Short mmCIF file of C-alpha atoms in Angstrom, two decimals:
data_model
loop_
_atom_site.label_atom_id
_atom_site.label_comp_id
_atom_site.label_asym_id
_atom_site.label_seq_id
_atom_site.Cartn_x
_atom_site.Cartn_y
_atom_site.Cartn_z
CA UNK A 1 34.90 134.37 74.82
CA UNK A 2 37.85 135.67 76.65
CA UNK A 3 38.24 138.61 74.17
CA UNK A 4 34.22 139.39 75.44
CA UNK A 5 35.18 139.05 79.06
CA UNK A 6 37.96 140.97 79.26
CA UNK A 7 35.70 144.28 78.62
CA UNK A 8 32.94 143.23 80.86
CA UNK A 9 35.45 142.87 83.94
CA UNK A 10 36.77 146.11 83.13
CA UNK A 11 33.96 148.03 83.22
CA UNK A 12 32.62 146.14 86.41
CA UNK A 13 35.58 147.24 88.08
CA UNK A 14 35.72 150.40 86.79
CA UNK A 15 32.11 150.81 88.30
CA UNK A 16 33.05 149.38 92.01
CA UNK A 17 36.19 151.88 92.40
CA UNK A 18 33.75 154.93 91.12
CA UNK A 19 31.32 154.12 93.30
CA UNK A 20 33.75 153.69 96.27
CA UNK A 21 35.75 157.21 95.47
CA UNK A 22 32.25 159.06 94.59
CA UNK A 23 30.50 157.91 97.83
CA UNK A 24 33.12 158.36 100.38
CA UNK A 25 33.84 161.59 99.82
CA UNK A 26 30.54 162.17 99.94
CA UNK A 27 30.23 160.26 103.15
CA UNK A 28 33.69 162.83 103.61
CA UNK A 29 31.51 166.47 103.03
CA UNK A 30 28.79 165.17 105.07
CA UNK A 31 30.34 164.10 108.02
CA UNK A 32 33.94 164.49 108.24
CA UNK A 33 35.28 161.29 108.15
CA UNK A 34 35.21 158.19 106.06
CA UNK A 35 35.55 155.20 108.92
CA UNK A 36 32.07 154.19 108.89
CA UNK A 37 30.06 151.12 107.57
CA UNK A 38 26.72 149.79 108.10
CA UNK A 39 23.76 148.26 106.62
CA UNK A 40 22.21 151.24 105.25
CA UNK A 41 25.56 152.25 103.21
CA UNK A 42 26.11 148.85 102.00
CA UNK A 43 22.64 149.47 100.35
CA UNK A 44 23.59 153.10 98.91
CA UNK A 45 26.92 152.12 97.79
CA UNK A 46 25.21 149.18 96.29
CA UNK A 47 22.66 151.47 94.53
CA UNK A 48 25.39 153.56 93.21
CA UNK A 49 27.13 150.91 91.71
CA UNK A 50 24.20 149.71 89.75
CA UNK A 51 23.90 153.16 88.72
CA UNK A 52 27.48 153.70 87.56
CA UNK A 53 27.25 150.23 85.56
CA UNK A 54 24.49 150.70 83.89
CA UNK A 55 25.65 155.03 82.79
CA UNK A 56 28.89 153.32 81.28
CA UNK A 57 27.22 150.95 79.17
CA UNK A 58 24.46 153.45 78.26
CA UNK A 59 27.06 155.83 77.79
CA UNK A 60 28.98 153.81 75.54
CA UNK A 61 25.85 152.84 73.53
CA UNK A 62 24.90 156.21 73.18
CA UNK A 63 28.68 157.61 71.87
CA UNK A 64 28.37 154.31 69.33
CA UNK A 65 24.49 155.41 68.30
CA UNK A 66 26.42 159.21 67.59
CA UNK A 67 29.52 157.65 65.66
CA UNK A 68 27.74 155.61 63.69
CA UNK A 69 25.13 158.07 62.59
CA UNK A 70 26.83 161.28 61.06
CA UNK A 71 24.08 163.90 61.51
CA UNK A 72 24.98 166.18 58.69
CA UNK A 73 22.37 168.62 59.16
CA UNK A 74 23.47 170.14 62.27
CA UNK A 75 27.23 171.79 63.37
CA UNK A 76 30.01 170.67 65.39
CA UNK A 77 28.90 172.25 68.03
CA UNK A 78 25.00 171.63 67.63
CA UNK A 79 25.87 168.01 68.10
CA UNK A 80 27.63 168.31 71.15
CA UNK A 81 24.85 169.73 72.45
CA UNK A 82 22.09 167.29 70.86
CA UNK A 83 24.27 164.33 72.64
CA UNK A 84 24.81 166.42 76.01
CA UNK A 85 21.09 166.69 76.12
CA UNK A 86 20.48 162.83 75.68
CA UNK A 87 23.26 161.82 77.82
CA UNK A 88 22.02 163.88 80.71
CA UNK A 89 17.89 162.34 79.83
CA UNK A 90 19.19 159.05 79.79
CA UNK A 91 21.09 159.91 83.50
CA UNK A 92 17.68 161.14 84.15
CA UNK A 93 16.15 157.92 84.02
CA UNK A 94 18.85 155.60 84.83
CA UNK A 95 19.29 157.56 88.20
CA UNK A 96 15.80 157.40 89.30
CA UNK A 97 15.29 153.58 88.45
CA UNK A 98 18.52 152.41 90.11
CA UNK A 99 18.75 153.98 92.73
CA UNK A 100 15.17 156.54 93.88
CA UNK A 101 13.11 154.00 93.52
CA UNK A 102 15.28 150.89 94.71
CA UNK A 103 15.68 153.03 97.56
CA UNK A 104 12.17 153.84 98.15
CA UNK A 105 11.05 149.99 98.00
CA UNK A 106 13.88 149.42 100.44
CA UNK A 107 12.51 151.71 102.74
CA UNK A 108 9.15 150.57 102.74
CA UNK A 109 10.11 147.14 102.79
CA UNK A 110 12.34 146.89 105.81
CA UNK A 111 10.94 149.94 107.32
CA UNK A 112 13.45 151.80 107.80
CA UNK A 113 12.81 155.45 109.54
CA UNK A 114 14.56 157.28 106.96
CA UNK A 115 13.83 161.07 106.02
CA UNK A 116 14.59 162.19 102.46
CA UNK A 117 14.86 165.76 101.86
CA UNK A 118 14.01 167.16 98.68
CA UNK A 119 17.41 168.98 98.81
CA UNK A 120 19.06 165.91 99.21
CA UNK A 121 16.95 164.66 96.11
CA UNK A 122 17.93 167.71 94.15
CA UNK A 123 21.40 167.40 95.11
CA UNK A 124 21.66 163.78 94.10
CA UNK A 125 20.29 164.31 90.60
CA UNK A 126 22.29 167.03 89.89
CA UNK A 127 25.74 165.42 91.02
CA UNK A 128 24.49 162.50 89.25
CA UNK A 129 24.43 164.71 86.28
CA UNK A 130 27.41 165.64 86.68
CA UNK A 131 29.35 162.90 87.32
CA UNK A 132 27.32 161.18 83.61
CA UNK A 133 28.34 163.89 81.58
CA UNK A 134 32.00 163.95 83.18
CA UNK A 135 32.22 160.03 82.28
CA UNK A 136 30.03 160.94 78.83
CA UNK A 137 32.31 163.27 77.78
CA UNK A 138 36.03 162.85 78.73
CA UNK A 139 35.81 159.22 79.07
CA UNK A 140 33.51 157.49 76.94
CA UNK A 141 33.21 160.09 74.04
CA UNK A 142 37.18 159.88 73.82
CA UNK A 143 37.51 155.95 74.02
CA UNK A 144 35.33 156.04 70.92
CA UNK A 145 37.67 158.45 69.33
CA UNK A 146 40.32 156.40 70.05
CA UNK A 147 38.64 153.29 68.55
CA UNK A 148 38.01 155.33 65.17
CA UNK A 149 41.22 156.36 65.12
CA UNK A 150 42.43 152.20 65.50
CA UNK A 151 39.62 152.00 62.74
CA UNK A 152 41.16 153.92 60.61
CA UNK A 153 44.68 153.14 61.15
CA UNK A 154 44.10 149.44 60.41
CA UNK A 155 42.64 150.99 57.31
CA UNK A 156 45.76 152.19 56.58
CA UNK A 157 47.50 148.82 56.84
CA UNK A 158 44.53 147.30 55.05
CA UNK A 159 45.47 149.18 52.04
CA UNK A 160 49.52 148.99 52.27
CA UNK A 161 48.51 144.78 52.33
CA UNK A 162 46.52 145.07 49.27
CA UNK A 163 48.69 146.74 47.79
CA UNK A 164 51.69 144.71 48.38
CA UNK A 165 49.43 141.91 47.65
CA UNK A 166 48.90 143.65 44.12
CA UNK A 167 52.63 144.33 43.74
CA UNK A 168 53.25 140.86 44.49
CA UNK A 169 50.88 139.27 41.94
CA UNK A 170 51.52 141.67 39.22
CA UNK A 171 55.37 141.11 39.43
CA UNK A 172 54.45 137.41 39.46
CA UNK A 173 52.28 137.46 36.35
CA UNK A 174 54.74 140.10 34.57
CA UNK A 175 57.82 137.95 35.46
CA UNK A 176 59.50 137.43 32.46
CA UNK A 177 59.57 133.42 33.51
CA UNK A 178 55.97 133.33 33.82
CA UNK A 179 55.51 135.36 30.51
CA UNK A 180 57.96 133.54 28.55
CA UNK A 181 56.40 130.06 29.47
CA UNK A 182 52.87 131.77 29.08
CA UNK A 183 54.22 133.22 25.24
CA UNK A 184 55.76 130.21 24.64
CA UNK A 185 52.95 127.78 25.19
CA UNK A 186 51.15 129.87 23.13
CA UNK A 187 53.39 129.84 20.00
CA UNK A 188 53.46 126.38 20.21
CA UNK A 189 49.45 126.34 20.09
CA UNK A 190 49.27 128.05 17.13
CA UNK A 191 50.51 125.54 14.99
CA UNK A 192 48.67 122.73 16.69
CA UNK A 193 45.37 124.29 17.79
CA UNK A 194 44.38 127.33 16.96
CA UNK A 195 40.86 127.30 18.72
CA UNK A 196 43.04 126.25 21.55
CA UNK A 197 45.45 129.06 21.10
CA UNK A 198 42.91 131.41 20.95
CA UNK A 199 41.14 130.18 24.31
CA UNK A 200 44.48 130.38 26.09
CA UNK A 201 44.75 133.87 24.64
CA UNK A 202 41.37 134.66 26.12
CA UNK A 203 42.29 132.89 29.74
CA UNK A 204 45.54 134.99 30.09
CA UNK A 205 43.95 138.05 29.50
CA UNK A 206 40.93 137.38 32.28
CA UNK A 207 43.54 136.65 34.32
CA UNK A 208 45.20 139.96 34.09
CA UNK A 209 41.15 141.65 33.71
CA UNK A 210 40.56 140.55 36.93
CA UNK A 211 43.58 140.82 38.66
CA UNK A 212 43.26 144.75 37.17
CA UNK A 213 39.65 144.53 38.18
CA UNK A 214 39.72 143.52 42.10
CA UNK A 215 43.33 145.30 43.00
CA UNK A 216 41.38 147.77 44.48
CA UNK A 217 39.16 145.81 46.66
CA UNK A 218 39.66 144.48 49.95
CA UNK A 219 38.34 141.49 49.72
CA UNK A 220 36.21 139.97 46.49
CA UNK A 221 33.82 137.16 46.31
CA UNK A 222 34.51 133.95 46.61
CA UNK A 223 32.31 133.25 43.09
CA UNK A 224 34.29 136.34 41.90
CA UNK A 225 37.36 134.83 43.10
CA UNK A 226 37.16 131.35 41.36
CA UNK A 227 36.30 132.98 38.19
CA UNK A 228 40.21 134.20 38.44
CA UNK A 229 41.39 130.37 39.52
CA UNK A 230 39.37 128.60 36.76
CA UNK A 231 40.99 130.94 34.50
CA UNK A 232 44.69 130.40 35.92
CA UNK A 233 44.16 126.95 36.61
CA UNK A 234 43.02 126.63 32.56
CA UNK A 235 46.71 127.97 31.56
CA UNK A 236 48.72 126.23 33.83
CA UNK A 237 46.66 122.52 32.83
CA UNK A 238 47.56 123.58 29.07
CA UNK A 239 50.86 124.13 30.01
CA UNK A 240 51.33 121.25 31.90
CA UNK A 241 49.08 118.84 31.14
CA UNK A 242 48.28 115.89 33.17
CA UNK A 243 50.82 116.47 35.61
CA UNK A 244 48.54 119.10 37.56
CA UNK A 245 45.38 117.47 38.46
CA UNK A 246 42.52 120.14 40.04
CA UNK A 247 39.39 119.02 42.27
CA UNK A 248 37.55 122.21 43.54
CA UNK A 249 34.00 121.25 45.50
CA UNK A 250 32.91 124.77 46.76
CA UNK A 251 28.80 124.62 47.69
CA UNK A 252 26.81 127.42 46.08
CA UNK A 253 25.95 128.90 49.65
CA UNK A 254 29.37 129.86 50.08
CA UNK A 255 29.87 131.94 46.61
CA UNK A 256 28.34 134.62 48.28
CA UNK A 257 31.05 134.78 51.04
CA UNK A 258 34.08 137.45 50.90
CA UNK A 259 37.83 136.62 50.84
CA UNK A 260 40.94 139.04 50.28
CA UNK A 261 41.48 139.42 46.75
CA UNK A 262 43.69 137.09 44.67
CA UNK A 263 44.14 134.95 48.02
CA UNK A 264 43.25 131.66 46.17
CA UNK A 265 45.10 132.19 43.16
CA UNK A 266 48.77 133.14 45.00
CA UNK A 267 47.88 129.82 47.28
CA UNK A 268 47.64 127.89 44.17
CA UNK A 269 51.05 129.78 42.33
CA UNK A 270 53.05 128.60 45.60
CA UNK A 271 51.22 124.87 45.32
CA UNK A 272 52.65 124.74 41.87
CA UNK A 273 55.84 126.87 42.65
CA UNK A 274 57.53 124.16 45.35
CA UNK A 275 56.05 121.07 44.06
CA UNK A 276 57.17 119.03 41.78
CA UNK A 277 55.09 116.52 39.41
CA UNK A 278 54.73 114.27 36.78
CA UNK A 279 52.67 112.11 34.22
CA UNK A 280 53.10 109.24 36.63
CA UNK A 281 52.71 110.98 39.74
CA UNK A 282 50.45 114.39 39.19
CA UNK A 283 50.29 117.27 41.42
CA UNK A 284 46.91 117.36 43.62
CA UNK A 285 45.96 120.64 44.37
CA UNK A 286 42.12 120.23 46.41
CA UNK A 287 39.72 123.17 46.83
CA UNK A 288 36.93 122.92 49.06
CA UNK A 289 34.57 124.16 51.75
CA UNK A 290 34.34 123.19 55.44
CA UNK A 291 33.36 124.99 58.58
CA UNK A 292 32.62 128.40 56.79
CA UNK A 293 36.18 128.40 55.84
CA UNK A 294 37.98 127.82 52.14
CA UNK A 295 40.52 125.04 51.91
CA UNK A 296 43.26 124.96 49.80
CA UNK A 297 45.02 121.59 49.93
CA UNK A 298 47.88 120.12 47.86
CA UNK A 299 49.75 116.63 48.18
CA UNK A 300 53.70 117.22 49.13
CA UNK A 301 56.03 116.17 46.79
CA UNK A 302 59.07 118.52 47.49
CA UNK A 303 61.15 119.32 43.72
CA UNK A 304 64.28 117.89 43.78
CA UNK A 305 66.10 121.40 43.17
CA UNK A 306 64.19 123.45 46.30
CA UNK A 307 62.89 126.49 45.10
CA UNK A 308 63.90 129.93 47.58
CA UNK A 309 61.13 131.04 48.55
CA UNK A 310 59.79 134.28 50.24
CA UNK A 311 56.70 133.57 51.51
CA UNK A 312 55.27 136.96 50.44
CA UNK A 313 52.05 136.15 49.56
CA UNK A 314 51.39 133.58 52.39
CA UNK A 315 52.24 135.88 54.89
CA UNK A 316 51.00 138.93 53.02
CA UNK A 317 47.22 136.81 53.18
CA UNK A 318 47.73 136.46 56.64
CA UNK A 319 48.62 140.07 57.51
CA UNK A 320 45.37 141.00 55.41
CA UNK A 321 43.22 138.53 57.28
CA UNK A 322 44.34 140.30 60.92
CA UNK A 323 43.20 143.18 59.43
CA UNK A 324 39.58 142.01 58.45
CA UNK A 325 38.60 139.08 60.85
CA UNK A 326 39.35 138.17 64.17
CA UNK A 327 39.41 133.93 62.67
CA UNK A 328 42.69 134.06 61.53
CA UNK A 329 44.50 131.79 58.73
CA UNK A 330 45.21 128.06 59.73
CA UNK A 331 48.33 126.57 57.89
CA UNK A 332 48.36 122.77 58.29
CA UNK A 333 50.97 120.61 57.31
CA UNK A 334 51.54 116.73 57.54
CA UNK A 335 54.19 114.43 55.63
CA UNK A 336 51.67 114.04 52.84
CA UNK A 337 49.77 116.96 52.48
CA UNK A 338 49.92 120.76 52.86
CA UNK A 339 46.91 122.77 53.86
CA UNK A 340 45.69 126.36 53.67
CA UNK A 341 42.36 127.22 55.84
CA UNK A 342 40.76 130.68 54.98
CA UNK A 343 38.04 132.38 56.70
CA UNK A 344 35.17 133.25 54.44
CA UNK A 345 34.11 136.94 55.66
CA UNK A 346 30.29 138.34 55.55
CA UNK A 347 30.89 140.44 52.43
CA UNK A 348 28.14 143.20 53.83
CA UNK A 349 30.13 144.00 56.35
CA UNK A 350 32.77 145.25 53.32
CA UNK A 351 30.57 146.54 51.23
CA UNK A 352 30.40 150.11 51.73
CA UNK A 353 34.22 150.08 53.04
CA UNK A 354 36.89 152.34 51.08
CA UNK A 355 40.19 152.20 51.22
#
């Protein structure tokens, strides 16, 4: 709420000290000084800062209608004049229903004895004009640029996250401790189970499909997502059995839902990474849905030998979030449990994105 007040106030105030500086030296030209107030100018200046309120919204409505809509089939410079012509229309209008015919109906209904000269009328529609296309151009047109230019540098960032995030998962699932365990619990499988070898064989390599598969997205399905968990959860319950207990309760509503890529599986890796656990006392690892968000959730039960950790891919998930969401990531942590919170993201809104 504050984040949407903060721009309103702005551009009310922004619209009070135009009005002031634009009128007085009008009030300047006219007569030569600027040491006068009455009733009548507390209605003009009050006129002319509904005016200037409702040009900077239109104006930034119309530079966001021209961003957002490319217009191939005309030049540079054919565009500037396509959006000069429907600034100064839309000044057109704004200026003669907030302040002509406010103005007149004042007149009329306090009957006031007021004269207005059609060169005043001229004069007021063509500084008016002026003044729009002044705001249009070098203000308005400019603070979009600026925005597409934050756009795109958060773009930028996006892409050096996910592919950190990448970097980070592929050394994991290349480290020669996580290969040799992975290797080793297969060779062991082949003498006891060979339909249970083979399966393993066939969940290690989705694993590294999919990791392969989404590195280049920014963010991936949740449905997509979970087919990458179900398949690293599979090796690391073969590997250690009943010591690593699983409950995931995600409603179907939500599989539709976006998330950075790989965020649930490197949540889970650190969940089995500084826990310890055992026949008689499992590791919990909970995933669920609550509150449009995606919980990861594990019971605390600190190894005896700590494990160093980086916290790479916790923070590199939060970094990625800031980047795509304004809800950021919620850690939680009691003396029992330890919590992860993620934001599910409308996926149309990534979509079409590149990166």
């Amino acid at each position: 709420m504050r984040m949407l007040q903060a721009p309103i106030f702005k551009t009310i105030g922004r619209a009070a000290l135009t009005a002031i500086a634009f009128y007085y030296t009008f009030v300047f030209i006219n007569l030569g000084t600027i040491w006068i107030f009455d009733r009548g100018i507390v209605i003009e200046l009050g006129l002319v800062f509904v005016y200037l309120l409702v040009i900077f919204w239109s104006n930034g409505e119309i530079a966001s209608f021209f961003k957002k809509r490319s217009l191939n089939a005309f030049l540079p410079f054919q565009k500037l004049v396509i959006e000069g012509l429907v600034a100064f229309l839309n000044n057109f209008i704004i200026c003669f229903f907030c302040i002509f015919l406010p103005y007149l109906l004042i007149i009329k209904l306090f009957r006031f004895h007021v004269e207005i000269s059609p060169m005043r009328v001229r004069l007021a529609f063509f500084v008016s004009s002026i003044i729009s296309l002044f705001f249009y151009y070098f203000v308005e047109r400019e603070n979009t640029k600026a925005q597409l230019q934050q756009e795109l540098l958060r773009a930028e960032q996006l892409q050096k996250e996910n592919f950190k995030a990448q970097l980070e998962l592929l050394k994991n699932q290349v480290d020669p401790h996580f290969l040799f365990n992975s290797l080793n619990v297969l060779n062991s499988l082949i003498y006891k189970d060979q339909q249970q070898a083979s399966d393993f064989l066939n969940q290690l390599s989705t694993v590294y499909r999919l990791t392969l598969d989404n590195s280049a997205k920014p963010v991936v399905t949740l449905q997509d997502e979970l087919q990458l968990v179900e398949a690293y959860i599979f090796l690391m319950q073969t590997r250690l059995g009943n010591k690593l207990q699983f409950q995931i309760n995600l409603p179907p509503e939500s599989m539709s839902k976006a998330l950075p890529s790989a965020a649930l599986q490197m949540l889970i890796e650190n969940a089995i990474k500084h826990n310890g656990s055992t026949t008689k006392k499992p590791l919990q690892i909970r995933i669920y849905a609550e509150n449009d968000s995606v919980i990861v959730e594990n019971d605390l039960q600190p190894r005896t030998t700590p494990v160093t950790s980086t916290k790479v891919g916790l923070n590199n998930i939060i970094s990625r979030y800031r980047y795509l969401s304004d809800r950021p990531v919620r850690i939680e942590k009691t003396a029992q449990t330890f919590r992860v919170v993620l934001p599910l993201l409308p996926l149309d809104r990534y979509e079409d994105a590149t990166y």
